[in-house]
mmCIF file of C-alpha atoms (C1' of nucleotides) in Angstrom:
data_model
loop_
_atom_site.group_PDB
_atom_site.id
_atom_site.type_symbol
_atom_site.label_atom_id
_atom_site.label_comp_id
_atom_site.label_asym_id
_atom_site.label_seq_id
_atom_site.Cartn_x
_atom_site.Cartn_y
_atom_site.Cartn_z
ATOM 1 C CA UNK M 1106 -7.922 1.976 -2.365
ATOM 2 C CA UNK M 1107 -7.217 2.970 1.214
ATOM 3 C CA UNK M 1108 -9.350 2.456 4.028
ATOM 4 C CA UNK M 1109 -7.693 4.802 6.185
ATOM 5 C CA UNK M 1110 -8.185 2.683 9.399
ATOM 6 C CA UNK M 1111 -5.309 3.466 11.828
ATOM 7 C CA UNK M 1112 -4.356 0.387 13.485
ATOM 8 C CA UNK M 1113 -1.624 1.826 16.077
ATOM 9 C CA UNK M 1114 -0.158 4.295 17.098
ATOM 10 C CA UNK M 1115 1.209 7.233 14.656
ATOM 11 C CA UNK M 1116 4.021 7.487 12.610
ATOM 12 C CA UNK M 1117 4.919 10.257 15.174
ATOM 13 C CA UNK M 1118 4.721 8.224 17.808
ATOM 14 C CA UNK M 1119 6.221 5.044 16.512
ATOM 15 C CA UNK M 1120 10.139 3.894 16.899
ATOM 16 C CA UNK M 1121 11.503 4.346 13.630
ATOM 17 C CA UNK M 1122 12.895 1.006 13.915
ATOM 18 C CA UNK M 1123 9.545 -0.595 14.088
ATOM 19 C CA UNK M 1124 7.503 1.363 11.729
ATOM 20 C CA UNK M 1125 7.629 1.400 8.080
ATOM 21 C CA UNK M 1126 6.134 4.535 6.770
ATOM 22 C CA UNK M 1127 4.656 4.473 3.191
ATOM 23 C CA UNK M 1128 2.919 7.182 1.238
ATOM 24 C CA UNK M 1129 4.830 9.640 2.593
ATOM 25 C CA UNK M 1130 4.700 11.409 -0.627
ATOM 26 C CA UNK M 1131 4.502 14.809 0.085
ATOM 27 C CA UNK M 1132 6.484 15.545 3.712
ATOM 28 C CA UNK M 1133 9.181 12.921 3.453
ATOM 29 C CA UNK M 1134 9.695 13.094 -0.018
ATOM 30 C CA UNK M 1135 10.204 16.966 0.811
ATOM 31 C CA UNK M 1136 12.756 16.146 3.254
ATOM 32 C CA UNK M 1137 14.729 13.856 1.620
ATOM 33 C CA UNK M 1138 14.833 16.155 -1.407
ATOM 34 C CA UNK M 1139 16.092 19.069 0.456
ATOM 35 C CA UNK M 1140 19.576 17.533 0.569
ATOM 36 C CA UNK M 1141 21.829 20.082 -0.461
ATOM 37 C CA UNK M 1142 23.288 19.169 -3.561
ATOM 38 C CA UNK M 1143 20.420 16.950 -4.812
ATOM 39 C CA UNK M 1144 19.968 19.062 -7.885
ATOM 40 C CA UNK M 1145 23.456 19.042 -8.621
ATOM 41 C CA UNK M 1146 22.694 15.080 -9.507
ATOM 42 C CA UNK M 1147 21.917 14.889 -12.754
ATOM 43 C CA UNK M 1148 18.684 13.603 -12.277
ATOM 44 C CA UNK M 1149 18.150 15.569 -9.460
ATOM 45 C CA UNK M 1150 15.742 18.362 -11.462
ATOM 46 C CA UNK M 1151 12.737 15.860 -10.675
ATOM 47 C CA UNK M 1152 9.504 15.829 -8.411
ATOM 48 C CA UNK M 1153 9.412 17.290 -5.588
ATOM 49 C CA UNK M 1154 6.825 16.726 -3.192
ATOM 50 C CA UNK M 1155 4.379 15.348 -4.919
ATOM 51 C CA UNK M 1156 1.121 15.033 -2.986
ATOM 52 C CA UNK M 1157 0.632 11.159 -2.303
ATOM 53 C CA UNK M 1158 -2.907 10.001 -2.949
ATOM 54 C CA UNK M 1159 -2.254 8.006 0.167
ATOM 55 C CA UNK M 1160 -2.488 8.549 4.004
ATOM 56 C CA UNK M 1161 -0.196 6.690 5.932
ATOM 57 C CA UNK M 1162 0.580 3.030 5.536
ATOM 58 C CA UNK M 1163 2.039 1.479 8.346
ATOM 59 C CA UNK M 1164 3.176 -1.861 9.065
ATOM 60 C CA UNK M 1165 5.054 -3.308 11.601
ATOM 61 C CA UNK M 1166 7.471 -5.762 9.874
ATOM 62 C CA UNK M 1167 11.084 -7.284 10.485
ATOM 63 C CA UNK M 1168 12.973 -6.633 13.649
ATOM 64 C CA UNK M 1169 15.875 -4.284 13.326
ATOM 65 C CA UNK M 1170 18.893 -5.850 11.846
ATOM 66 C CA UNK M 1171 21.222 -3.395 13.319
ATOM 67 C CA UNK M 1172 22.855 -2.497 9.843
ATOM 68 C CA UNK M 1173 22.765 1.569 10.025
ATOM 69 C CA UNK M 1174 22.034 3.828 7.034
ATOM 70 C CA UNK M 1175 24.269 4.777 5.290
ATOM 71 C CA UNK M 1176 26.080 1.410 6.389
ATOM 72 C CA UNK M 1177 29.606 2.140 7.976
ATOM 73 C CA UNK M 1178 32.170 1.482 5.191
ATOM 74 C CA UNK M 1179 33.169 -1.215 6.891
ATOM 75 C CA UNK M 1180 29.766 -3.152 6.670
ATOM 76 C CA UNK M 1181 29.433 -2.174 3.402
ATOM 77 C CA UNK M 1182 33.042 -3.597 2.799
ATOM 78 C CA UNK M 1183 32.012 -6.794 4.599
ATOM 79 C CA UNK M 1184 28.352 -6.666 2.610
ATOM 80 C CA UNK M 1185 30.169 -6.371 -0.394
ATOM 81 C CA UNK M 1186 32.960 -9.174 -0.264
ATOM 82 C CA UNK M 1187 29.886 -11.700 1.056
ATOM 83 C CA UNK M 1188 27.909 -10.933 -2.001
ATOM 84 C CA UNK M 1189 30.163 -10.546 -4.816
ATOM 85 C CA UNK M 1190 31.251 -13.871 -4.647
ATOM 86 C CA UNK M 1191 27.694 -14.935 -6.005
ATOM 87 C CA UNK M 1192 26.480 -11.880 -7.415
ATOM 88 C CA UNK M 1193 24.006 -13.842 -9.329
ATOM 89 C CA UNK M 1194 22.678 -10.243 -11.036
ATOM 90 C CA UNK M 1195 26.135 -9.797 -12.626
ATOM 91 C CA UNK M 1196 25.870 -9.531 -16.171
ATOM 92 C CA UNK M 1197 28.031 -12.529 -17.903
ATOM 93 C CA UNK M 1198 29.823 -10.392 -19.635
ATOM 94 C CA UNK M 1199 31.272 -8.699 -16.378
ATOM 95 C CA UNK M 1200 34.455 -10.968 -15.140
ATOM 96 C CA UNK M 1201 36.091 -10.059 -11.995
ATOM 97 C CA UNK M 1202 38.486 -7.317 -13.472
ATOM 98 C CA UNK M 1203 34.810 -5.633 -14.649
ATOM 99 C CA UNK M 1204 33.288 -6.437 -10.799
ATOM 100 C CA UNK M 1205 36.836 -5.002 -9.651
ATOM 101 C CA UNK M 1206 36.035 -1.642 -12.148
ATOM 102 C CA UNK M 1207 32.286 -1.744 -11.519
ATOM 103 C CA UNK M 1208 32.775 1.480 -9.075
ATOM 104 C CA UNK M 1209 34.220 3.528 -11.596
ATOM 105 C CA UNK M 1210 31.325 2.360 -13.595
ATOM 106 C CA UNK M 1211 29.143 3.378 -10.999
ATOM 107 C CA UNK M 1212 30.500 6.931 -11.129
ATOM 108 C CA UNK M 1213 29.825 7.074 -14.081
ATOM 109 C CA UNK M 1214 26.812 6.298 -13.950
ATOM 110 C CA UNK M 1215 25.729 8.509 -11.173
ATOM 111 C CA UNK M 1216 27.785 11.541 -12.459
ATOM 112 C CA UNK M 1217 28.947 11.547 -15.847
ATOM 113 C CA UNK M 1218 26.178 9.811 -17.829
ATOM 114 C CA UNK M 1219 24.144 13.172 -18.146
ATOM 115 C CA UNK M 1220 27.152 14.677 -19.601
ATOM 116 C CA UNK M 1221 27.829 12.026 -21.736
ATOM 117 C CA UNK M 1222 30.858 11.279 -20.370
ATOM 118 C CA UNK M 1223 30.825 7.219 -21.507
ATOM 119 C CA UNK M 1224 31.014 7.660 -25.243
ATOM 120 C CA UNK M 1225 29.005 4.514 -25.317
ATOM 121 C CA UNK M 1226 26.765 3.179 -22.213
ATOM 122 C CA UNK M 1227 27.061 0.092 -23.103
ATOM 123 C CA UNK M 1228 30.928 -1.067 -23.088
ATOM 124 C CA UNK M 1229 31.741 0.563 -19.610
ATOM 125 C CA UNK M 1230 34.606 -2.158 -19.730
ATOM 126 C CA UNK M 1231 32.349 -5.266 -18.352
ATOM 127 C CA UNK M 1232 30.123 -3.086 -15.951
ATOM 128 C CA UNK M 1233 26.592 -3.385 -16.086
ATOM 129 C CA UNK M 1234 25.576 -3.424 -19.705
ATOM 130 C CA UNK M 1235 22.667 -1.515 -21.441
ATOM 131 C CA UNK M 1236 20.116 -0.849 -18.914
ATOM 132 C CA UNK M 1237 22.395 0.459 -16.180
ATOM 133 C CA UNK M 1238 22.922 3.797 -18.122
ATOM 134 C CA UNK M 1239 19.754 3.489 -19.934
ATOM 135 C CA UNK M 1240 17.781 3.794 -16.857
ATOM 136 C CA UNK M 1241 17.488 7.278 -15.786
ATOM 137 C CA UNK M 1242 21.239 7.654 -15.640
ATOM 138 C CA UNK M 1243 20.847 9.569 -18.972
ATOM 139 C CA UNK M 1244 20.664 13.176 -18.236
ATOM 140 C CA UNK M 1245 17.353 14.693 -17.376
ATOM 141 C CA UNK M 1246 17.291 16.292 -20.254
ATOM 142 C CA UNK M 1247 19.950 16.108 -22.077
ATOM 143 C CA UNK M 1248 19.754 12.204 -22.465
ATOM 144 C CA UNK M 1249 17.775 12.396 -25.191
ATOM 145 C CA UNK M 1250 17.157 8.931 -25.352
ATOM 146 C CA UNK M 1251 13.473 8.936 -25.478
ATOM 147 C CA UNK M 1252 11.980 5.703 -24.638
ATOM 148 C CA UNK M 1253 15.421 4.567 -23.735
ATOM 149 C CA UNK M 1254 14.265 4.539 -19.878
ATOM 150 C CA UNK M 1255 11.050 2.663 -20.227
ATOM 151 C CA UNK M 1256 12.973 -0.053 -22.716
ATOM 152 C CA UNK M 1257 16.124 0.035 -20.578
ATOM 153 C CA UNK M 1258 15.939 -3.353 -18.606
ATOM 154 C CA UNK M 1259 14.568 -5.465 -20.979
ATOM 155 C CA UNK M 1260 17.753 -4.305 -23.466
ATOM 156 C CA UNK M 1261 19.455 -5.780 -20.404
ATOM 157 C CA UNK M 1262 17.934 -8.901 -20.317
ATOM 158 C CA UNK M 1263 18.525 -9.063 -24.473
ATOM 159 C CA UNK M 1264 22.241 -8.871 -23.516
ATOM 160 C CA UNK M 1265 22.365 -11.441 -20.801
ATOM 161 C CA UNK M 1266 21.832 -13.998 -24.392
ATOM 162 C CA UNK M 1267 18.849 -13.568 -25.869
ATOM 163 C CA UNK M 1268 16.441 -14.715 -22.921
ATOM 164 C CA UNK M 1269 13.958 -12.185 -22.734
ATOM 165 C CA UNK M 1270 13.390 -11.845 -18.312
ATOM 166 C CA UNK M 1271 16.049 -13.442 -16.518
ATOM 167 C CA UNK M 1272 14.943 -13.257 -13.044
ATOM 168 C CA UNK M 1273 17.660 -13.112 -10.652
ATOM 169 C CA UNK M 1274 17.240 -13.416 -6.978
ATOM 170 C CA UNK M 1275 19.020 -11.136 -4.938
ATOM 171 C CA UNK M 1276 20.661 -12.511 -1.617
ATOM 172 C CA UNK M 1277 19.955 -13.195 1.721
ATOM 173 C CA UNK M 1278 22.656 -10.197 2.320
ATOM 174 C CA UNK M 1279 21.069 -8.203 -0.113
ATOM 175 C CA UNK M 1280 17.903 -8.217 1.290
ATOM 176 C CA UNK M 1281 18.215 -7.965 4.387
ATOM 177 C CA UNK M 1282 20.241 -4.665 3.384
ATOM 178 C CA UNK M 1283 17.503 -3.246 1.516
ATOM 179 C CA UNK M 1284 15.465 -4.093 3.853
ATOM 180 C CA UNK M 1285 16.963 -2.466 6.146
ATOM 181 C CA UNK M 1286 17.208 0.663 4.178
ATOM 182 C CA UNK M 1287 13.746 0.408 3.430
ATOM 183 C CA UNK M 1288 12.912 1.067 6.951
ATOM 184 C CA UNK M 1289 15.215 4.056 6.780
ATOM 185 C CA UNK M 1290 13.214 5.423 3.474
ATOM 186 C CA UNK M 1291 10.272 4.091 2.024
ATOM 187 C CA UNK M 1292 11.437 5.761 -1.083
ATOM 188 C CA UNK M 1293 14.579 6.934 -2.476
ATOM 189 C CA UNK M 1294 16.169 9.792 -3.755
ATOM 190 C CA UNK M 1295 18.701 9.177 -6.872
ATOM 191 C CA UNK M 1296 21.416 9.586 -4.486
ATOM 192 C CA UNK M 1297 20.307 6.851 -2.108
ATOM 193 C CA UNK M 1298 19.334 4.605 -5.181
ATOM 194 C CA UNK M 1299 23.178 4.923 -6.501
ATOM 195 C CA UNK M 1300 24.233 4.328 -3.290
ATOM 196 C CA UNK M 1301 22.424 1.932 -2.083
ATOM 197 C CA UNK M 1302 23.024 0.078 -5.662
ATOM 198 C CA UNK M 1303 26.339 0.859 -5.183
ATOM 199 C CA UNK M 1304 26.722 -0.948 -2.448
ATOM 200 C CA UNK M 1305 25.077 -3.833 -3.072
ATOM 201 C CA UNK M 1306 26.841 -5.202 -6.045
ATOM 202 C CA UNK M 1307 23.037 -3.987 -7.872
ATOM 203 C CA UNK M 1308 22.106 -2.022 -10.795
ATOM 204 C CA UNK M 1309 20.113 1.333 -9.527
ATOM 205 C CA UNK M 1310 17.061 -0.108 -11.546
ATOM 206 C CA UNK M 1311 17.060 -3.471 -9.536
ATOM 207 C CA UNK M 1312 17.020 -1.184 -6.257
ATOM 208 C CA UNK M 1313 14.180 1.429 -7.476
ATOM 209 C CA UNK M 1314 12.438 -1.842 -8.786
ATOM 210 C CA UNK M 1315 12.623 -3.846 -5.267
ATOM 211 C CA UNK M 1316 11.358 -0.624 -3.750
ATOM 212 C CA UNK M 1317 8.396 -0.644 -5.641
ATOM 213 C CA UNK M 1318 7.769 -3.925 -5.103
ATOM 214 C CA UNK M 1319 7.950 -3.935 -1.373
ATOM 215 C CA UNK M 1320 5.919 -0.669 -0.939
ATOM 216 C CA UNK M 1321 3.424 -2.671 -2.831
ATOM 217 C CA UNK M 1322 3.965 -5.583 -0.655
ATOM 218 C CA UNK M 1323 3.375 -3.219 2.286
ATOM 219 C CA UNK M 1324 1.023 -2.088 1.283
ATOM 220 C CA UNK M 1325 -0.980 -5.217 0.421
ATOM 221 C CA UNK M 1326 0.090 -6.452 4.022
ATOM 222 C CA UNK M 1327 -1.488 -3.330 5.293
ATOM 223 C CA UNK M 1328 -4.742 -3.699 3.677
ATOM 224 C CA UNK M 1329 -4.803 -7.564 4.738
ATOM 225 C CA UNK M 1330 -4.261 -6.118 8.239
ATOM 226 C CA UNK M 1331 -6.879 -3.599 7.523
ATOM 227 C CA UNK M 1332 -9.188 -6.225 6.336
ATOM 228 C CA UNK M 1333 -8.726 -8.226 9.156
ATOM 229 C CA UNK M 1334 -9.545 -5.600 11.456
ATOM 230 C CA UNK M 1335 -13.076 -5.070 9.502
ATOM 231 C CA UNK M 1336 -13.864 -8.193 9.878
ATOM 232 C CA UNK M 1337 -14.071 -8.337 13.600
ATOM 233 C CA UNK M 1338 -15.740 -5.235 13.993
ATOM 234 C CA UNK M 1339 -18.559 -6.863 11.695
ATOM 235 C CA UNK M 1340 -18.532 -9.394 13.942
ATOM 236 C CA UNK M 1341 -18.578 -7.719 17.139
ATOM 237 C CA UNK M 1342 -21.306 -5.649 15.413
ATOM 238 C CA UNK M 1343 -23.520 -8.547 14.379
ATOM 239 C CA UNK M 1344 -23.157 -9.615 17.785
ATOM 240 C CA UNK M 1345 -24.214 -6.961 19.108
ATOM 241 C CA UNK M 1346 -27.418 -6.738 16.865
ATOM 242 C CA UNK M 1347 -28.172 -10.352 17.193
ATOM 243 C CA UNK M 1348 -28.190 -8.976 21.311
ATOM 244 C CA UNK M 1349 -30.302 -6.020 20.735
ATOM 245 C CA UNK M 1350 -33.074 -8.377 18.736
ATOM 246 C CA UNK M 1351 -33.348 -10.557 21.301
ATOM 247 C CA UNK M 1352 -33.626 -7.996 23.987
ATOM 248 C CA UNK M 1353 -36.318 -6.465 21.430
ATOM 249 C CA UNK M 1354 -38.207 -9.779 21.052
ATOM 250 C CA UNK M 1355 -37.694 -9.978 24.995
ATOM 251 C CA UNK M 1356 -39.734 -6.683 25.337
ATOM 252 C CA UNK M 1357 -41.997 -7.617 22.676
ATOM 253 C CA UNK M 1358 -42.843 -10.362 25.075
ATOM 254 C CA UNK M 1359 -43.278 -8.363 27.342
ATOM 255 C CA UNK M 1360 -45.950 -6.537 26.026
ATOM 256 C CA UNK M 1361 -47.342 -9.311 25.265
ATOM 257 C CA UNK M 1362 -48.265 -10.948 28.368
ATOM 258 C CA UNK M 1363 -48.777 -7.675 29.962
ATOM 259 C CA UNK M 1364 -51.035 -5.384 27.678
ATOM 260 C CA UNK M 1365 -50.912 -2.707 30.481
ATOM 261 C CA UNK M 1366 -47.474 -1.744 29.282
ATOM 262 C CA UNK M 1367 -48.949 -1.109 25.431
ATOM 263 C CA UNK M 1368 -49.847 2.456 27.687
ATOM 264 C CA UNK M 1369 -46.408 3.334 27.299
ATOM 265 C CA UNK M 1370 -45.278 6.067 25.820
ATOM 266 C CA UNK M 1371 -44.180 5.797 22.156
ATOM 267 C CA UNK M 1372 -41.122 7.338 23.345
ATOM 268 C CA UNK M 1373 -39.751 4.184 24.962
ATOM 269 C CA UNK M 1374 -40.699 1.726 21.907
ATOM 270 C CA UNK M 1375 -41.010 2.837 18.652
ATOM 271 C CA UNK M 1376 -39.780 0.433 16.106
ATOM 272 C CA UNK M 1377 -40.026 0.816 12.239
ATOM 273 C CA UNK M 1378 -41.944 -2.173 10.729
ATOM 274 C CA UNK M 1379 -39.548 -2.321 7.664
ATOM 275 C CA UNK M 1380 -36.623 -1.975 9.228
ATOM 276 C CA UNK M 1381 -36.973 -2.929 12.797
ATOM 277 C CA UNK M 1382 -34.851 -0.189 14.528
ATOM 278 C CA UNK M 1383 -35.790 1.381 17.370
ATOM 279 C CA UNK M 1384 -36.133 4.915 17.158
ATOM 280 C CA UNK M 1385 -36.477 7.447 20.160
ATOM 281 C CA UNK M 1386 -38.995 9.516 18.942
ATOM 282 C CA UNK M 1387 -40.707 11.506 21.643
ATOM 283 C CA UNK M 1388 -43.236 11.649 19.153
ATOM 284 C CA UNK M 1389 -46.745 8.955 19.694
ATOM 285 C CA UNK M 1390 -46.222 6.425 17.206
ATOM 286 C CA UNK M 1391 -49.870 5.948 15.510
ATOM 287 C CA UNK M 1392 -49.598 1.968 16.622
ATOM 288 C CA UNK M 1393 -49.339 2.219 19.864
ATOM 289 C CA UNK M 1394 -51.405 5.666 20.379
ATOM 290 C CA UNK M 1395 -54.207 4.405 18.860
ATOM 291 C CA UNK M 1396 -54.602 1.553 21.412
ATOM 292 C CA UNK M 1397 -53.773 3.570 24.149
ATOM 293 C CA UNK M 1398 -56.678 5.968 23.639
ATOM 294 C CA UNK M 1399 -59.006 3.545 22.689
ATOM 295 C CA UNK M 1400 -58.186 2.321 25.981
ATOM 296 C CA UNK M 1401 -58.335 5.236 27.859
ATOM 297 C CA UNK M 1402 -61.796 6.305 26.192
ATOM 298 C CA UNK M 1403 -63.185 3.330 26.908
ATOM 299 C CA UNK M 1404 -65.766 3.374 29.988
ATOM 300 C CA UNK M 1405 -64.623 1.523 32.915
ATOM 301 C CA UNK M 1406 -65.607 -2.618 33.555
ATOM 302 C CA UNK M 1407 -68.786 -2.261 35.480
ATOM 303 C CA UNK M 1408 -67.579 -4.929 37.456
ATOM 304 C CA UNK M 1409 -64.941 -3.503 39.365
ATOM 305 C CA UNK M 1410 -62.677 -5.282 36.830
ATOM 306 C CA UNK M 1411 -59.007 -4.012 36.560
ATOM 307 C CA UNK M 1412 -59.117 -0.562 34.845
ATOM 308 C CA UNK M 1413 -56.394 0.850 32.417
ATOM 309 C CA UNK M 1414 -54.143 2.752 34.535
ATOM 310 C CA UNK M 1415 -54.289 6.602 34.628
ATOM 311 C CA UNK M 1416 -51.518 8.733 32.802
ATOM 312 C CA UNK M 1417 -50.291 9.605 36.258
ATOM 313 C CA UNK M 1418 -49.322 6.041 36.972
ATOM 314 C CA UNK M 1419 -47.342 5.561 33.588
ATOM 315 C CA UNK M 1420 -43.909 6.437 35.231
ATOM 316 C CA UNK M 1421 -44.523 3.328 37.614
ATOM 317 C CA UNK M 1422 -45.089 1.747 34.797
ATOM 318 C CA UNK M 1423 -42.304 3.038 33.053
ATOM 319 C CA UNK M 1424 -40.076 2.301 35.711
ATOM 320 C CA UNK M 1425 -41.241 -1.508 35.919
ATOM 321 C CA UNK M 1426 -40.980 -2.110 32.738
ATOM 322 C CA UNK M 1427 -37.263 -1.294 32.967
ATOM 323 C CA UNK M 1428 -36.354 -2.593 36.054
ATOM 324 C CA UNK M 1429 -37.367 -6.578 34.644
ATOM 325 C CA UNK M 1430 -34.633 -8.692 34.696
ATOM 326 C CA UNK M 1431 -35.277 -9.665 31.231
ATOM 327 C CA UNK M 1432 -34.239 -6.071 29.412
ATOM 328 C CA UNK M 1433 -31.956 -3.504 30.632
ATOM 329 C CA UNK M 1434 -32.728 0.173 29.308
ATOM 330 C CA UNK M 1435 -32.089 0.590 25.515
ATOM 331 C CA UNK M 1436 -31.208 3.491 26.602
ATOM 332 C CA UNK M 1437 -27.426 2.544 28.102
ATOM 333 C CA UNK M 1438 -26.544 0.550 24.861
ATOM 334 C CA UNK M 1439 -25.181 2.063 21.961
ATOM 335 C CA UNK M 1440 -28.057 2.727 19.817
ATOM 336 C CA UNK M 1441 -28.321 2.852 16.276
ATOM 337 C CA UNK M 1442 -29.468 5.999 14.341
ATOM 338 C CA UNK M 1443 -33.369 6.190 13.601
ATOM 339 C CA UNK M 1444 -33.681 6.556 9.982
ATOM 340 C CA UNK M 1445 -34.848 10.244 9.767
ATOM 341 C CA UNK M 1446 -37.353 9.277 6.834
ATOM 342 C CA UNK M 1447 -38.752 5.779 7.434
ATOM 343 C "C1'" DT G 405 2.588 34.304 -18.074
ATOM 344 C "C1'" DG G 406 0.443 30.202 -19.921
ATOM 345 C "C1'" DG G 407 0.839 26.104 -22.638
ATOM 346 C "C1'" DA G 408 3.200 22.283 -24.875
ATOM 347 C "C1'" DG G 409 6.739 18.968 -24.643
ATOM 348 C "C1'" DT G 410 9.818 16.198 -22.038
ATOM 349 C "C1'" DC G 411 11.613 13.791 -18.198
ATOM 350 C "C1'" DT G 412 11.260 11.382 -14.034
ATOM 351 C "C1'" DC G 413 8.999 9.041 -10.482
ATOM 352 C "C1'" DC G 414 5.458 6.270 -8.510
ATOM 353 C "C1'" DA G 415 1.285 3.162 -7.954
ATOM 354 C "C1'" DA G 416 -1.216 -0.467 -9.696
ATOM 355 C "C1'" DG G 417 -1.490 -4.342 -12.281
ATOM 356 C "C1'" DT G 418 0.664 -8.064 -14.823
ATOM 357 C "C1'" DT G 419 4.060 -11.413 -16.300
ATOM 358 C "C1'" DA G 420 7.300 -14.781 -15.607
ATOM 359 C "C1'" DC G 421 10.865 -17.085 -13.086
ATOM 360 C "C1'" DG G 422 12.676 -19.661 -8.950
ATOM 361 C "C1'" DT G 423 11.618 -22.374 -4.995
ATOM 362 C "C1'" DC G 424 9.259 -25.634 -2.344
ATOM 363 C "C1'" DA G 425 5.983 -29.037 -0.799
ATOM 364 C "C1'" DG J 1493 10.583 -36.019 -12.350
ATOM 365 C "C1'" DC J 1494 6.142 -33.501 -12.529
ATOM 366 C "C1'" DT J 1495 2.998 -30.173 -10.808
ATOM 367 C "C1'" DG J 1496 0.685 -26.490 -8.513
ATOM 368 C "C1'" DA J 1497 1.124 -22.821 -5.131
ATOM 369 C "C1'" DC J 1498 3.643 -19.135 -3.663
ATOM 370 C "C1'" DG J 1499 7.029 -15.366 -3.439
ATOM 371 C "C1'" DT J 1500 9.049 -11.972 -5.934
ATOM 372 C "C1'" DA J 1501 11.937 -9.733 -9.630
ATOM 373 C "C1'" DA J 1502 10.935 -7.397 -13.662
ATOM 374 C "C1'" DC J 1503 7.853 -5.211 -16.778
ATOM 375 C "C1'" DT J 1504 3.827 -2.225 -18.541
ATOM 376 C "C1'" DT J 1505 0.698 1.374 -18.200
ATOM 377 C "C1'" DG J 1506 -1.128 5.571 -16.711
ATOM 378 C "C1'" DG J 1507 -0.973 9.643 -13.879
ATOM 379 C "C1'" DA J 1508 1.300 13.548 -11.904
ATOM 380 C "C1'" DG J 1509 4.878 16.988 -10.754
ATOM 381 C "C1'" DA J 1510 8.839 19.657 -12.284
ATOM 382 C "C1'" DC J 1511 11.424 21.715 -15.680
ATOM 383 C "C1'" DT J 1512 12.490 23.932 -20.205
ATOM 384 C "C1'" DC J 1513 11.286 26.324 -24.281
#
DNA sequence: TGGAGTCTCCAAGTTACGTCA
DNA sequence: GCTGACGTAACTTGGAGACTC
């Protein structure tokens, strides 16, 4: 569902720092997968480019935080000693020794799991258990483990103690770190993921999986904004309608009290009965041609009376007609489209 | 070279938990 | 303390691209 309204200015023209881009399946995706050394991950033999159903999402959200990507080691450092302290997505089984050893875990994970290097993903001596090798670390296709991915975090959850869907918020620090990154790449590549879980104390599944579910919320924002803007161009259209009807009804009036004008051309007021749009036909509508020649062809008042004006006087007419204070020409509004069969 | 099988990723939708008024 | 609304982490499903055989 995309209603492919662009609300500002381009992706092109937009700060980075301002602009979240989303859908950017095909270029960015491209771009961010022409790393050298991206295949070498073990994952890395994946899409490439896929062509996003989507155009461009954009949404202006959260001011910059300053936190670069990749973070200097040294905010990652600082990142990393505020949030391990309450790590509230560390597995209970990991104690501080395993938090201590959860790098070498994460090596493993990026770079060994396809070659089976753990003997068993799960012990990783109090690292993340199951679901951090389960997910995708397994080797493209060497893994083997079919259905392993899919069932990956819920084996997690079965090892936290039997609670099936622990939700675990992540921190203000965390957030604000993906966040950041987010801005930096709507979507990641494996290597990003690993880092990016890396440094944030995460598994790579929590990161891929808050990804997902802020390019969803972005999306959703997008479509609110979207919606929003929709709504005021009904309005301003209704408006604008509800003008045009009067100023119809106006001339209607008009022609009313002053039957001379029903001379007029059918080129200046033709309206569809059904429908009630005017329609610039140069054509002579039968309504108002029929009067017109009756008019004409009828003889002249013996008395002198007021006679129906010639067709030579029509553009006077014409002219007065227009120039009343009550109407301005139809002609200098934006006009709606005659229907071509009504 | 084309097709089947597999893997991975993503979007969309859903579920369920944590927080707050 | 209870409850409903809300935000969001986590999950499921289906589709699609890339790769291998």
């Amino acid at each position: 569902m995309e209603l492919g309204l662009s609300l500002g200015e381009t992706m092109a023209d937009a700060g980075r720092d301002l602009v979240l881009g989303l859908g950017m399946g095909a270029g960015a995706r491209r771009d961010e997968e022409a790393e050298p050394g991206r295949r070498e991950l073990e994952f890395g033999a994946g899409r490439c480019g896929r062509p996003s159903p989507e155009p461009a999402v954009r949404l202006t959200l959260l001011p910059a935080l300053g936190l670069p990507w990749p973070p200097p080691s040294g905010a990652t450092r600082h990142l990393e000693a505020s949030t391990r302290g309450f790590d509230v997505n560390r597995a209970p089984s990991m104690s501080a020794a395993g938090a201590a050893a959860e790098d070498d875990d994460e090596q493993d994970d990026a770079g060994a799991a396809g070659a089976g290097a753990s003997s068993s993903p799960n012990n990783s001596a109090g690292s993340f258990p199951t679901d951090f090798s389960a997910h995708g670390q397994a080797g493209p296709r060497g893994g083997g483990g079919s259905g392993a991915d899919r069932a990956g975090s819920r084996a997690s959850d079965e090892d936290d103690g039997g609670s099936a869907r622990k939700k675990l918020r992540l921190s203000k620090e965390q957030s604000a770190f993906l966040e950041e990154s987010f801005k930096e790449h709507a979507t990641l590549n494996p290597k990003q993921k690993l880092a990016l879980a890396k440094q944030l104390n995460l598994r790579p599944r929590q990161v891929e999986v808050w990804f997902q579910n802020r390019r969803a919320r972005t999306k959703l924002k997008q479509t609110e904004v979207d919606c929003e803007y929709l709504k005021r161009c009904c309005e301003t259209l209704t408006e604008e309608n509800r003008r045009l009807q009067k100023e119809l009804a106006e001339l209607r009036a008009l022609k009313t009290v002053h039957p001379f004008y029903m001379h007029l051309p059918a080129t200046t007021l033709s309206m569809c009965p059904s429908c009630e749009r005017v329609a610039s036909s140069s054509a002579p509508a039968p309504a108002a041609a029929a009067p017109a020649q009756a008019a004409s062809s009828s003889p002249a008042p013996a008395g002198g009376g007021i006679a129906a004006a010639p067709p030579e006087q029509r553009p006077s007419s014409f002219s007065a007609l227009f120039s009343s204070p009550l109407s301005r020409p139809l002609a200098a509004q934006p006009q709606p489209q005659a229907p071509a069969s009504s």
